[in-house]
Coordinates of C-alpha atoms in Angstrom, one line a residue:
M1 CA 0.0 0.1 0.1
P2 CA 1.5 3.4 -0.5
G3 CA 2.4 5.3 2.4
T4 CA 2.9 2.0 4.1
T5 CA 6.2 1.2 5.5
H6 CA 7.5 -2.5 5.8
S7 CA 9.2 -4.0 8.9
T8 CA 10.0 -7.1 8.5
P9 CA 11.5 -9.0 12.1
E10 CA 14.8 -10.8 11.0
P11 CA 14.6 -14.4 10.4
P12 CA 15.6 -16.8 13.5
L13 CA 19.1 -18.6 13.1
P14 CA 18.7 -22.6 12.7
T15 CA 18.6 -24.2 16.0
A16 CA 20.9 -26.8 17.4
Q17 CA 20.0 -29.8 16.7
P18 CA 20.6 -32.7 19.5
G19 CA 24.4 -33.4 19.7
D20 CA 25.3 -30.4 17.0
T21 CA 27.5 -28.2 19.0
R22 CA 28.1 -25.7 15.9
A23 CA 25.2 -24.1 16.5
E24 CA 26.2 -22.9 20.1
S25 CA 28.9 -20.8 19.2
P26 CA 29.9 -18.8 16.2
D27 CA 31.9 -20.5 13.8
D28 CA 35.9 -20.1 14.0
A29 CA 35.8 -19.5 10.3
D30 CA 32.6 -16.8 10.1
A31 CA 33.9 -15.1 13.1
Q32 CA 36.1 -12.9 10.6
Q33 CA 34.0 -13.1 7.6
W34 CA 31.3 -11.1 5.7
H35 CA 29.0 -13.2 3.5
I36 CA 27.3 -11.7 0.0
A37 CA 24.5 -14.1 -2.0
G38 CA 23.0 -13.4 -4.8
V39 CA 19.3 -15.0 -5.1
L40 CA 16.9 -15.3 -7.7
V41 CA 13.0 -14.9 -5.8
H42 CA 10.4 -16.0 -8.2
T43 CA 6.8 -15.3 -6.6
Q44 CA 3.4 -15.5 -8.0
P45 CA 2.8 -12.1 -9.5
A46 CA 0.0 -11.1 -7.7
S47 CA 2.1 -11.5 -4.7
L48 CA 4.9 -9.5 -6.3
D49 CA 4.3 -5.9 -4.2
A50 CA 4.1 -8.0 -0.8
V51 CA 7.2 -9.7 -1.4
R52 CA 9.0 -6.9 -2.6
G53 CA 8.1 -5.4 0.9
A54 CA 9.1 -8.2 3.0
I55 CA 12.5 -8.4 1.4
A56 CA 12.9 -4.5 1.8
G57 CA 12.5 -4.9 5.6
L58 CA 14.8 -7.5 5.7
A59 CA 18.5 -6.1 6.7
G60 CA 21.6 -6.8 4.5
A61 CA 18.8 -7.7 1.6
E62 CA 18.7 -5.4 -1.5
I63 CA 16.8 -5.5 -4.5
H64 CA 18.3 -5.3 -7.9
A65 CA 15.8 -6.0 -10.0
A66 CA 11.9 -7.0 -10.7
S67 CA 9.7 -8.1 -13.7
D68 CA 6.1 -8.1 -13.7
A69 CA 6.4 -11.9 -14.1
G70 CA 7.1 -11.9 -10.5
K71 CA 11.1 -12.8 -10.4
L72 CA 13.3 -10.3 -8.2
V73 CA 17.1 -10.3 -8.4
V74 CA 18.5 -10.1 -4.7
T75 CA 21.9 -10.0 -3.2
L76 CA 22.2 -10.7 0.5
E77 CA 24.8 -9.8 3.0
A78 CA 25.6 -11.2 6.6
P79 CA 28.4 -11.9 8.6
T80 CA 28.0 -15.6 9.0
S81 CA 26.9 -18.4 6.4
R82 CA 24.2 -19.3 8.8
A83 CA 22.8 -16.2 8.7
I84 CA 23.0 -16.4 5.1
A85 CA 20.9 -19.5 5.2
A86 CA 18.4 -18.5 7.7
H87 CA 17.8 -15.7 5.3
L88 CA 17.1 -17.7 2.4
T89 CA 14.9 -20.1 4.8
F90 CA 12.8 -16.9 5.5
L91 CA 12.4 -16.1 1.7
H92 CA 11.0 -19.5 1.0
Q93 CA 8.5 -19.0 3.7
L94 CA 7.0 -15.8 2.5
D95 CA 3.6 -16.1 1.3
G96 CA 3.1 -16.1 -2.6
V97 CA 7.3 -17.3 -3.2
L98 CA 7.3 -19.8 -5.6
A99 CA 11.4 -20.5 -5.5
A100 CA 14.7 -18.7 -3.5
T101 CA 17.6 -19.9 -5.6
L102 CA 21.1 -19.3 -4.5
V103 CA 23.1 -18.4 -7.4
Y104 CA 25.9 -17.0 -6.3
Q105 CA 28.0 -17.0 -2.6
H106 CA 31.0 -15.6 -1.8
N107 CA 32.8 -14.8 1.7
E108 CA 35.7 -12.3 2.2
D109 CA 37.6 -11.4 5.5
A110 CA 35.8 -8.5 7.1
C111 CA 38.9 -6.6 7.1
D112 CA 39.5 -6.9 4.0
M113 CA 35.9 -5.0 3.1
D114 CA 37.5 -1.4 3.5
T115 CA 40.4 -2.2 1.3
E116 CA 40.7 -0.6 -1.9
I117 CA 41.4 -3.3 -4.7
V118 CA 43.9 -1.8 -7.6
D119 CA 43.6 -3.4 -10.8
E120 CA 47.2 -3.1 -12.5
S121 CA 46.1 -4.6 -15.6
H122 CA 43.7 -1.6 -16.4
S123 CA 44.3 -0.1 -19.4
P124 CA 43.2 3.9 -18.6
G125 CA 40.7 4.8 -20.9
L126 CA 39.5 1.3 -22.0
Y127 CA 36.5 -0.1 -20.5

C-alpha cells in the first residue's frame, strides 16, 4: 500500500539439533568473515508487491531488479553463512514465493572489505 512501511523481523538463526555443538557458538571460520549471496526469487505475480516489501524490510537484503512476471534479483549480506541460510529460509517461507534460488555466494575477510583493490592490468581509457 502506498505510504505503508514494511518492517519484517529478522529470521531466526537455525536452532541446534541434539549433539550439534556448531549452532551453540559462532563458527571460528565465520568469525571474521562477511558473506554475500545472490538470489533469484520467483513469486506469484499477484504477490510481487508484498514480497518486495518483505525483502525491503530485511536487513542486509537489496533488490537489484524485478519483473512484472514475479522474478526478483536480490543480494543478501551477512556476517555468517548461517545467517545467509536463515535469510534464504525466510524468503522460501514468504507467502507467494514459488522459489528462492541461491545463484552465487562469496565470503571475504571482514577486514578486507575496507581495502581498495587496485587493478594493475587496467589500461586507462579502455573499458
